[in-house]
mmCIF file with all atom_site columns, C-alpha atoms in Angstrom:
data_model
loop_
_atom_site.group_PDB
_atom_site.id
_atom_site.type_symbol
_atom_site.label_atom_id
_atom_site.label_alt_id
_atom_site.label_comp_id
_atom_site.label_asym_id
_atom_site.label_entity_id
_atom_site.label_seq_id
_atom_site.pdbx_PDB_ins_code
_atom_site.Cartn_x
_atom_site.Cartn_y
_atom_site.Cartn_z
_atom_site.occupancy
_atom_site.B_iso_or_equiv
_atom_site.pdbx_formal_charge
_atom_site.auth_seq_id
_atom_site.auth_comp_id
_atom_site.auth_asym_id
_atom_site.auth_atom_id
_atom_site.pdbx_PDB_model_num
ATOM 1   C CA . MET A 1 1   ? 9.067   -14.584 -6.113  1.00 50.00 ? 1   MET A CA 1
ATOM 2   C CA . ALA A 1 2   ? 9.294   -16.784 -3.328  1.00 54.00 ? 2   ALA A CA 1
ATOM 3   C CA . ASN A 1 3   ? 9.805   -20.526 -4.165  1.00 55.00 ? 3   ASN A CA 1
ATOM 4   C CA . PRO A 1 4   ? 7.269   -22.597 -2.297  1.00 58.00 ? 4   PRO A CA 1
ATOM 5   C CA . GLU A 1 5   ? 9.746   -25.571 -1.902  1.00 64.00 ? 5   GLU A CA 1
ATOM 6   C CA . HIS A 1 6   ? 12.553  -23.303 -0.288  1.00 61.00 ? 6   HIS A CA 1
ATOM 7   C CA . LYS A 1 7   ? 12.130  -22.661 3.386   1.00 75.00 ? 7   LYS A CA 1
ATOM 8   C CA . GLU A 1 8   ? 14.360  -19.748 4.504   1.00 69.00 ? 8   GLU A CA 1
ATOM 9   C CA . SER A 1 9   ? 15.285  -19.539 8.249   1.00 79.00 ? 9   SER A CA 1
ATOM 10  C CA . LEU A 1 10  ? 13.845  -16.538 9.530   1.00 83.00 ? 10  LEU A CA 1
ATOM 11  C CA . ASP A 1 11  ? 15.412  -14.671 12.613  1.00 84.00 ? 11  ASP A CA 1
ATOM 12  C CA . GLY A 1 12  ? 13.137  -12.458 14.954  1.00 89.00 ? 12  GLY A CA 1
ATOM 13  C CA . LEU A 1 13  ? 13.699  -9.311  12.932  1.00 89.00 ? 13  LEU A CA 1
ATOM 14  C CA . ASP A 1 14  ? 12.726  -11.128 9.569   1.00 87.00 ? 14  ASP A CA 1
ATOM 15  C CA . LYS A 1 15  ? 9.675   -12.226 11.383  1.00 90.00 ? 15  LYS A CA 1
ATOM 16  C CA . ILE A 1 16  ? 8.753   -8.818  12.733  1.00 95.00 ? 16  ILE A CA 1
ATOM 17  C CA . SER A 1 17  ? 9.170   -7.008  9.389   1.00 92.00 ? 17  SER A CA 1
ATOM 18  C CA . VAL A 1 18  ? 7.057   -9.726  7.710   1.00 92.00 ? 18  VAL A CA 1
ATOM 19  C CA . VAL A 1 19  ? 4.082   -8.964  10.291  1.00 95.00 ? 19  VAL A CA 1
ATOM 20  C CA . ILE A 1 20  ? 4.575   -5.376  9.858   1.00 97.00 ? 20  ILE A CA 1
ATOM 21  C CA . TYR A 1 21  ? 4.439   -5.840  6.179   1.00 95.00 ? 21  TYR A CA 1
ATOM 22  C CA . ARG A 1 22  ? 1.182   -7.696  6.398   1.00 96.00 ? 22  ARG A CA 1
ATOM 23  C CA . ILE A 1 23  ? -0.372  -5.265  8.876   1.00 97.00 ? 23  ILE A CA 1
ATOM 24  C CA . GLY A 1 24  ? 0.575   -2.610  6.433   1.00 97.00 ? 24  GLY A CA 1
ATOM 25  C CA . ILE A 1 25  ? -1.248  -4.404  3.580   1.00 97.00 ? 25  ILE A CA 1
ATOM 26  C CA . SER A 1 26  ? -4.247  -4.597  5.897   1.00 97.00 ? 26  SER A CA 1
ATOM 27  C CA . LEU A 1 27  ? -4.103  -1.153  6.764   1.00 97.00 ? 27  LEU A CA 1
ATOM 28  C CA . VAL A 1 28  ? -3.993  -0.114  3.004   1.00 96.00 ? 28  VAL A CA 1
ATOM 29  C CA . SER A 1 29  ? -7.248  -1.778  2.618   1.00 97.00 ? 29  SER A CA 1
ATOM 30  C CA . VAL A 1 30  ? -8.796  -0.089  5.774   1.00 97.00 ? 30  VAL A CA 1
ATOM 31  C CA . ALA A 1 31  ? -7.332  3.363   4.744   1.00 96.00 ? 31  ALA A CA 1
ATOM 32  C CA . LEU A 1 32  ? -8.860  3.219   1.006   1.00 97.00 ? 32  LEU A CA 1
ATOM 33  C CA . LEU A 1 33  ? -12.257 2.033   2.431   1.00 97.00 ? 33  LEU A CA 1
ATOM 34  C CA . MET A 1 34  ? -12.391 4.824   5.051   1.00 96.00 ? 34  MET A CA 1
ATOM 35  C CA . LEU A 1 35  ? -11.315 7.212   2.401   1.00 95.00 ? 35  LEU A CA 1
ATOM 36  C CA . ALA A 1 36  ? -14.091 5.678   0.187   1.00 96.00 ? 36  ALA A CA 1
ATOM 37  C CA . PHE A 1 37  ? -16.611 6.168   3.092   1.00 94.00 ? 37  PHE A CA 1
ATOM 38  C CA . ALA A 1 38  ? -15.531 9.615   3.932   1.00 93.00 ? 38  ALA A CA 1
ATOM 39  C CA . GLU A 1 39  ? -15.939 10.677  0.113   1.00 93.00 ? 39  GLU A CA 1
ATOM 40  C CA . ILE A 1 40  ? -19.721 9.237   0.289   1.00 93.00 ? 40  ILE A CA 1
ATOM 41  C CA . LEU A 1 41  ? -19.953 11.460  3.166   1.00 91.00 ? 41  LEU A CA 1
ATOM 42  C CA . CYS A 1 42  ? -18.645 14.543  1.363   1.00 88.00 ? 42  CYS A CA 1
ATOM 43  C CA . VAL A 1 43  ? -21.238 13.757  -1.317  1.00 88.00 ? 43  VAL A CA 1
ATOM 44  C CA . ILE A 1 44  ? -24.169 13.554  0.984   1.00 87.00 ? 44  ILE A CA 1
ATOM 45  C CA . GLU A 1 45  ? -22.869 16.641  2.971   1.00 82.00 ? 45  GLU A CA 1
ATOM 46  C CA . SER A 1 46  ? -22.429 14.932  6.248   1.00 79.00 ? 46  SER A CA 1
ATOM 47  C CA . ASP A 1 47  ? -20.768 17.061  8.954   1.00 81.00 ? 47  ASP A CA 1
ATOM 48  C CA . LYS A 1 48  ? -18.407 13.915  10.087  1.00 84.00 ? 48  LYS A CA 1
ATOM 49  C CA . ALA A 1 49  ? -16.788 13.856  6.300   1.00 85.00 ? 49  ALA A CA 1
ATOM 50  C CA . GLY A 1 50  ? -14.169 16.122  7.152   1.00 87.00 ? 50  GLY A CA 1
ATOM 51  C CA . PHE A 1 51  ? -12.917 14.119  10.175  1.00 91.00 ? 51  PHE A CA 1
ATOM 52  C CA . MET A 1 52  ? -13.255 10.775  8.371   1.00 91.00 ? 52  MET A CA 1
ATOM 53  C CA . ARG A 1 53  ? -11.302 12.103  5.398   1.00 92.00 ? 53  ARG A CA 1
ATOM 54  C CA . HIS A 1 54  ? -8.480  13.527  7.673   1.00 92.00 ? 54  HIS A CA 1
ATOM 55  C CA . LEU A 1 55  ? -8.379  10.156  9.603   1.00 95.00 ? 55  LEU A CA 1
ATOM 56  C CA . SER A 1 56  ? -8.167  8.171   6.518   1.00 95.00 ? 56  SER A CA 1
ATOM 57  C CA . ILE A 1 57  ? -5.452  9.861   5.264   1.00 95.00 ? 57  ILE A CA 1
ATOM 58  C CA . HIS A 1 58  ? -3.648  9.389   8.256   1.00 96.00 ? 58  HIS A CA 1
ATOM 59  C CA . VAL A 1 59  ? -4.133  5.584   8.123   1.00 97.00 ? 59  VAL A CA 1
ATOM 60  C CA . VAL A 1 60  ? -2.685  5.859   4.551   1.00 96.00 ? 60  VAL A CA 1
ATOM 61  C CA . ALA A 1 61  ? 0.365   7.804   5.731   1.00 97.00 ? 61  ALA A CA 1
ATOM 62  C CA . ILE A 1 62  ? 0.930   5.023   8.519   1.00 97.00 ? 62  ILE A CA 1
ATOM 63  C CA . SER A 1 63  ? 0.189   2.116   6.206   1.00 97.00 ? 63  SER A CA 1
ATOM 64  C CA . ALA A 1 64  ? 2.776   3.809   3.478   1.00 96.00 ? 64  ALA A CA 1
ATOM 65  C CA . ALA A 1 65  ? 5.323   3.830   6.065   1.00 96.00 ? 65  ALA A CA 1
ATOM 66  C CA . MET A 1 66  ? 4.980   0.617   7.295   1.00 97.00 ? 66  MET A CA 1
ATOM 67  C CA . CYS A 1 67  ? 4.872   -1.214  3.659   1.00 95.00 ? 67  CYS A CA 1
ATOM 68  C CA . ALA A 1 68  ? 7.666   1.215   2.763   1.00 95.00 ? 68  ALA A CA 1
ATOM 69  C CA . ALA A 1 69  ? 9.971   0.168   5.809   1.00 94.00 ? 69  ALA A CA 1
ATOM 70  C CA . THR A 1 70  ? 9.539   -3.500  5.489   1.00 94.00 ? 70  THR A CA 1
ATOM 71  C CA . ILE A 1 71  ? 8.772   -4.327  1.844   1.00 92.00 ? 71  ILE A CA 1
ATOM 72  C CA . HIS A 1 72  ? 10.931  -7.476  0.478   1.00 89.00 ? 72  HIS A CA 1
ATOM 73  C CA . ILE A 1 73  ? 11.974  -7.099  -2.875  1.00 89.00 ? 73  ILE A CA 1
ATOM 74  C CA . TYR A 1 74  ? 15.446  -8.771  -4.350  1.00 87.00 ? 74  TYR A CA 1
ATOM 75  C CA . ASP A 1 75  ? 15.885  -5.715  -7.135  1.00 88.00 ? 75  ASP A CA 1
ATOM 76  C CA . LYS A 1 76  ? 17.414  -2.831  -5.294  1.00 91.00 ? 76  LYS A CA 1
ATOM 77  C CA . LYS A 1 77  ? 16.537  -0.180  -7.952  1.00 94.00 ? 77  LYS A CA 1
ATOM 78  C CA . ILE A 1 78  ? 12.894  -1.177  -7.754  1.00 93.00 ? 78  ILE A CA 1
ATOM 79  C CA . ARG A 1 79  ? 12.900  -1.510  -3.942  1.00 92.00 ? 79  ARG A CA 1
ATOM 80  C CA . THR A 1 80  ? 14.622  1.910   -3.764  1.00 94.00 ? 80  THR A CA 1
ATOM 81  C CA . LEU A 1 81  ? 11.724  3.564   -6.041  1.00 95.00 ? 81  LEU A CA 1
ATOM 82  C CA . ILE A 1 82  ? 8.753   1.923   -3.791  1.00 95.00 ? 82  ILE A CA 1
ATOM 83  C CA . VAL A 1 83  ? 10.660  2.914   -0.407  1.00 96.00 ? 83  VAL A CA 1
ATOM 84  C CA . TRP A 1 84  ? 11.535  6.232   -1.336  1.00 97.00 ? 84  TRP A CA 1
ATOM 85  C CA . SER A 1 85  ? 8.143   7.057   -2.623  1.00 96.00 ? 85  SER A CA 1
ATOM 86  C CA . GLY A 1 86  ? 6.786   6.209   0.875   1.00 96.00 ? 86  GLY A CA 1
ATOM 87  C CA . TRP A 1 87  ? 9.321   8.507   2.593   1.00 96.00 ? 87  TRP A CA 1
ATOM 88  C CA . LEU A 1 88  ? 8.919   11.246  0.168   1.00 97.00 ? 88  LEU A CA 1
ATOM 89  C CA . GLY A 1 89  ? 5.308   11.188  0.610   1.00 97.00 ? 89  GLY A CA 1
ATOM 90  C CA . LEU A 1 90  ? 5.746   11.304  4.503   1.00 97.00 ? 90  LEU A CA 1
ATOM 91  C CA . VAL A 1 91  ? 8.057   14.477  4.100   1.00 97.00 ? 91  VAL A CA 1
ATOM 92  C CA . THR A 1 92  ? 5.326   16.000  1.697   1.00 97.00 ? 92  THR A CA 1
ATOM 93  C CA . PHE A 1 93  ? 2.621   15.208  4.167   1.00 97.00 ? 93  PHE A CA 1
ATOM 94  C CA . ILE A 1 94  ? 4.273   16.956  7.020   1.00 96.00 ? 94  ILE A CA 1
ATOM 95  C CA . ALA A 1 95  ? 5.824   19.853  4.845   1.00 97.00 ? 95  ALA A CA 1
ATOM 96  C CA . LEU A 1 96  ? 2.999   20.574  2.674   1.00 95.00 ? 96  LEU A CA 1
ATOM 97  C CA . PRO A 1 97  ? -0.345  19.220  4.258   1.00 94.00 ? 97  PRO A CA 1
ATOM 98  C CA . SER A 1 98  ? -2.629  21.260  2.093   1.00 93.00 ? 98  SER A CA 1
ATOM 99  C CA . HIS A 1 99  ? -1.113  19.431  -0.954  1.00 94.00 ? 99  HIS A CA 1
ATOM 100 C CA . ASP A 1 100 ? -2.979  16.149  -0.494  1.00 93.00 ? 100 ASP A CA 1
ATOM 101 C CA . TRP A 1 101 ? -2.827  15.025  -4.132  1.00 94.00 ? 101 TRP A CA 1
ATOM 102 C CA . LEU A 1 102 ? 0.883   15.270  -4.084  1.00 96.00 ? 102 LEU A CA 1
ATOM 103 C CA . PHE A 1 103 ? 1.850   13.253  -0.945  1.00 96.00 ? 103 PHE A CA 1
ATOM 104 C CA . ILE A 1 104 ? -1.122  10.700  -1.527  1.00 96.00 ? 104 ILE A CA 1
ATOM 105 C CA . GLY A 1 105 ? 0.504   10.511  -5.080  1.00 97.00 ? 105 GLY A CA 1
ATOM 106 C CA . PHE A 1 106 ? 3.841   9.556   -3.656  1.00 97.00 ? 106 PHE A CA 1
ATOM 107 C CA . PHE A 1 107 ? 1.777   7.103   -0.943  1.00 97.00 ? 107 PHE A CA 1
ATOM 108 C CA . PHE A 1 108 ? 0.008   5.774   -3.877  1.00 97.00 ? 108 PHE A CA 1
ATOM 109 C CA . VAL A 1 109 ? 3.102   4.909   -5.624  1.00 97.00 ? 109 VAL A CA 1
ATOM 110 C CA . THR A 1 110 ? 4.369   2.696   -2.791  1.00 97.00 ? 110 THR A CA 1
ATOM 111 C CA . PHE A 1 111 ? 1.131   0.753   -2.743  1.00 97.00 ? 111 PHE A CA 1
ATOM 112 C CA . SER A 1 112 ? 1.224   0.221   -6.507  1.00 97.00 ? 112 SER A CA 1
ATOM 113 C CA . GLY A 1 113 ? 4.633   -1.439  -6.122  1.00 95.00 ? 113 GLY A CA 1
ATOM 114 C CA . VAL A 1 114 ? 3.194   -3.377  -3.223  1.00 95.00 ? 114 VAL A CA 1
ATOM 115 C CA . ALA A 1 115 ? 0.402   -4.554  -5.460  1.00 95.00 ? 115 ALA A CA 1
ATOM 116 C CA . LEU A 1 116 ? 2.741   -5.221  -8.480  1.00 93.00 ? 116 LEU A CA 1
ATOM 117 C CA . LYS A 1 117 ? 4.693   -7.197  -6.421  1.00 91.00 ? 117 LYS A CA 1
ATOM 118 C CA . GLU A 1 118 ? 2.244   -9.367  -4.868  1.00 92.00 ? 118 GLU A CA 1
ATOM 119 C CA . SER A 1 119 ? 0.554   -10.034 -8.490  1.00 90.00 ? 119 SER A CA 1
ATOM 120 C CA . TYR A 1 120 ? 3.690   -12.022 -9.066  1.00 84.00 ? 120 TYR A CA 1
ATOM 121 C CA . CYS A 1 121 ? 2.728   -14.298 -6.199  1.00 79.00 ? 121 CYS A CA 1
ATOM 122 C CA . PHE A 1 122 ? -1.123  -14.151 -6.228  1.00 79.00 ? 122 PHE A CA 1
ATOM 123 C CA . LYS A 1 123 ? -3.569  -14.389 -9.314  1.00 79.00 ? 123 LYS A CA 1
ATOM 124 C CA . ILE A 1 124 ? -5.917  -12.097 -7.516  1.00 81.00 ? 124 ILE A CA 1
ATOM 125 C CA . LYS A 1 125 ? -8.268  -10.563 -10.211 1.00 82.00 ? 125 LYS A CA 1
ATOM 126 C CA . GLY A 1 126 ? -7.733  -6.817  -10.521 1.00 87.00 ? 126 GLY A CA 1
ATOM 127 C CA . LEU A 1 127 ? -4.436  -6.686  -8.375  1.00 93.00 ? 127 LEU A CA 1
ATOM 128 C CA . THR A 1 128 ? -2.429  -5.395  -11.611 1.00 93.00 ? 128 THR A CA 1
ATOM 129 C CA . LEU A 1 129 ? -5.253  -2.899  -12.021 1.00 95.00 ? 129 LEU A CA 1
ATOM 130 C CA . VAL A 1 130 ? -4.589  -1.242  -8.764  1.00 96.00 ? 130 VAL A CA 1
ATOM 131 C CA . PRO A 1 131 ? -1.656  1.064   -10.024 1.00 96.00 ? 131 PRO A CA 1
ATOM 132 C CA . MET A 1 132 ? -4.060  2.321   -12.661 1.00 97.00 ? 132 MET A CA 1
ATOM 133 C CA . LEU A 1 133 ? -6.904  2.751   -10.064 1.00 97.00 ? 133 LEU A CA 1
ATOM 134 C CA . LEU A 1 134 ? -4.465  4.658   -7.472  1.00 97.00 ? 134 LEU A CA 1
ATOM 135 C CA . ILE A 1 135 ? -3.082  7.003   -10.452 1.00 96.00 ? 135 ILE A CA 1
ATOM 136 C CA . LEU A 1 136 ? -6.600  7.922   -11.281 1.00 97.00 ? 136 LEU A CA 1
ATOM 137 C CA . SER A 1 137 ? -7.541  8.325   -7.724  1.00 97.00 ? 137 SER A CA 1
ATOM 138 C CA . VAL A 1 138 ? -4.861  10.965  -7.300  1.00 97.00 ? 138 VAL A CA 1
ATOM 139 C CA . LEU A 1 139 ? -6.078  12.878  -10.433 1.00 97.00 ? 139 LEU A CA 1
ATOM 140 C CA . VAL A 1 140 ? -9.527  12.592  -8.972  1.00 96.00 ? 140 VAL A CA 1
ATOM 141 C CA . ILE A 1 141 ? -8.222  13.917  -5.747  1.00 95.00 ? 141 ILE A CA 1
ATOM 142 C CA . TRP A 1 142 ? -6.741  16.930  -7.716  1.00 95.00 ? 142 TRP A CA 1
ATOM 143 C CA . MET A 1 143 ? -9.914  17.595  -9.454  1.00 95.00 ? 143 MET A CA 1
ATOM 144 C CA . LYS A 1 144 ? -11.795 17.185  -6.120  1.00 92.00 ? 144 LYS A CA 1
ATOM 145 C CA . ASP A 1 145 ? -14.387 14.714  -7.251  1.00 93.00 ? 145 ASP A CA 1
ATOM 146 C CA . ALA A 1 146 ? -15.737 12.796  -4.178  1.00 93.00 ? 146 ALA A CA 1
ATOM 147 C CA . ALA A 1 147 ? -18.202 10.608  -6.004  1.00 94.00 ? 147 ALA A CA 1
ATOM 148 C CA . LEU A 1 148 ? -15.379 9.106   -8.307  1.00 97.00 ? 148 LEU A CA 1
ATOM 149 C CA . LEU A 1 149 ? -12.830 8.970   -5.459  1.00 96.00 ? 149 LEU A CA 1
ATOM 150 C CA . ALA A 1 150 ? -15.265 6.916   -3.411  1.00 96.00 ? 150 ALA A CA 1
ATOM 151 C CA . ILE A 1 151 ? -15.820 4.340   -6.348  1.00 97.00 ? 151 ILE A CA 1
ATOM 152 C CA . LEU A 1 152 ? -11.787 4.266   -7.125  1.00 97.00 ? 152 LEU A CA 1
ATOM 153 C CA . SER A 1 153 ? -10.849 3.988   -3.456  1.00 97.00 ? 153 SER A CA 1
ATOM 154 C CA . SER A 1 154 ? -13.414 1.250   -2.670  1.00 97.00 ? 154 SER A CA 1
ATOM 155 C CA . ILE A 1 155 ? -12.452 -1.007  -5.630  1.00 97.00 ? 155 ILE A CA 1
ATOM 156 C CA . SER A 1 156 ? -8.569  -0.579  -4.681  1.00 97.00 ? 156 SER A CA 1
ATOM 157 C CA . GLY A 1 157 ? -9.536  -1.271  -0.650  1.00 97.00 ? 157 GLY A CA 1
ATOM 158 C CA . ALA A 1 158 ? -11.564 -4.165  -1.759  1.00 96.00 ? 158 ALA A CA 1
ATOM 159 C CA . ILE A 1 159 ? -8.632  -5.532  -3.881  1.00 96.00 ? 159 ILE A CA 1
ATOM 160 C CA . PHE A 1 160 ? -6.178  -4.738  -1.230  1.00 96.00 ? 160 PHE A CA 1
ATOM 161 C CA . ALA A 1 161 ? -8.373  -6.465  1.451   1.00 96.00 ? 161 ALA A CA 1
ATOM 162 C CA . PHE A 1 162 ? -8.605  -9.464  -0.514  1.00 95.00 ? 162 PHE A CA 1
ATOM 163 C CA . LEU A 1 163 ? -4.846  -9.625  -0.728  1.00 95.00 ? 163 LEU A CA 1
ATOM 164 C CA . ALA A 1 164 ? -4.540  -9.061  3.060   1.00 96.00 ? 164 ALA A CA 1
ATOM 165 C CA . LEU A 1 165 ? -6.680  -12.106 3.563   1.00 95.00 ? 165 LEU A CA 1
ATOM 166 C CA . LYS A 1 166 ? -4.584  -14.246 1.325   1.00 92.00 ? 166 LYS A CA 1
ATOM 167 C CA . LYS A 1 167 ? -1.321  -12.879 2.619   1.00 93.00 ? 167 LYS A CA 1
ATOM 168 C CA . TRP A 1 168 ? -2.118  -13.766 6.447   1.00 94.00 ? 168 TRP A CA 1
ATOM 169 C CA . ARG A 1 169 ? -2.962  -17.097 5.198   1.00 92.00 ? 169 ARG A CA 1
ATOM 170 C CA . MET A 1 170 ? 0.548   -17.977 4.029   1.00 89.00 ? 170 MET A CA 1
ATOM 171 C CA . PRO A 1 171 ? 3.698   -18.986 6.082   1.00 87.00 ? 171 PRO A CA 1
ATOM 172 C CA . LEU A 1 172 ? 5.895   -15.866 6.954   1.00 87.00 ? 172 LEU A CA 1
ATOM 173 C CA . HIS A 1 173 ? 8.941   -17.273 5.055   1.00 81.00 ? 173 HIS A CA 1
ATOM 174 C CA . PHE A 1 174 ? 7.064   -16.803 1.723   1.00 80.00 ? 174 PHE A CA 1
ATOM 175 C CA . ASP A 1 175 ? 7.433   -13.213 2.014   1.00 79.00 ? 175 ASP A CA 1
ATOM 176 C CA . ILE A 1 176 ? 11.370  -13.310 2.366   1.00 80.00 ? 176 ILE A CA 1
ATOM 177 C CA . GLY A 1 177 ? 11.882  -15.883 -0.234  1.00 75.00 ? 177 GLY A CA 1
ATOM 178 C CA . LYS A 1 178 ? 15.773  -16.714 -0.499  1.00 75.00 ? 178 LYS A CA 1
ATOM 179 C CA . LYS A 1 179 ? 17.731  -14.011 1.109   1.00 73.00 ? 179 LYS A CA 1
ATOM 180 C CA . SER A 1 180 ? 20.958  -14.656 -0.603  1.00 70.00 ? 180 SER A CA 1
ATOM 181 C CA . ASN A 1 181 ? 19.012  -13.213 -3.772  1.00 73.00 ? 181 ASN A CA 1
ATOM 182 C CA . TYR A 1 182 ? 18.555  -9.826  -2.309  1.00 77.00 ? 182 TYR A CA 1
ATOM 183 C CA . GLN A 1 183 ? 20.742  -7.130  -4.059  1.00 78.00 ? 183 GLN A CA 1
ATOM 184 C CA . ILE A 1 184 ? 22.497  -5.108  -1.061  1.00 77.00 ? 184 ILE A CA 1
#
């Protein structure tokens, strides 16, 4: 967790990685809300549901890659788990596109790690519930229950949207923390 009294000197790569991470968090919220909307369209049997769901899953993949590539966590083991889940999700997304519950599950592990990491910095109600909501969402995707998925992903998306707003208001160096604390 970043110490507000410590101001780390950031180079250009540090600044770019923080901005990409924050864009990734913003896209997570957009992707989850798009997925909720797509599932609502499925429930009302709209012709646009398939396209919207396809698009939202692609945005989920992009946001997972952005967060996985730029997350700043001191502990090497935890960072590896979060990052590799994102990359395994991308590989599965490409290799097994019909197994959406599987690659979305890997992406949601990455997003759960982001939510838990950020819960140490922010006291946002519901942020610690996001991992459970995302786990349930994967189960619901496997069960193909559009109505329940719309509810779960809209709640998760709203929590991530609130987190994104909070993140963009804070200085960039808060995301990096103290560079000497990172395990390499």
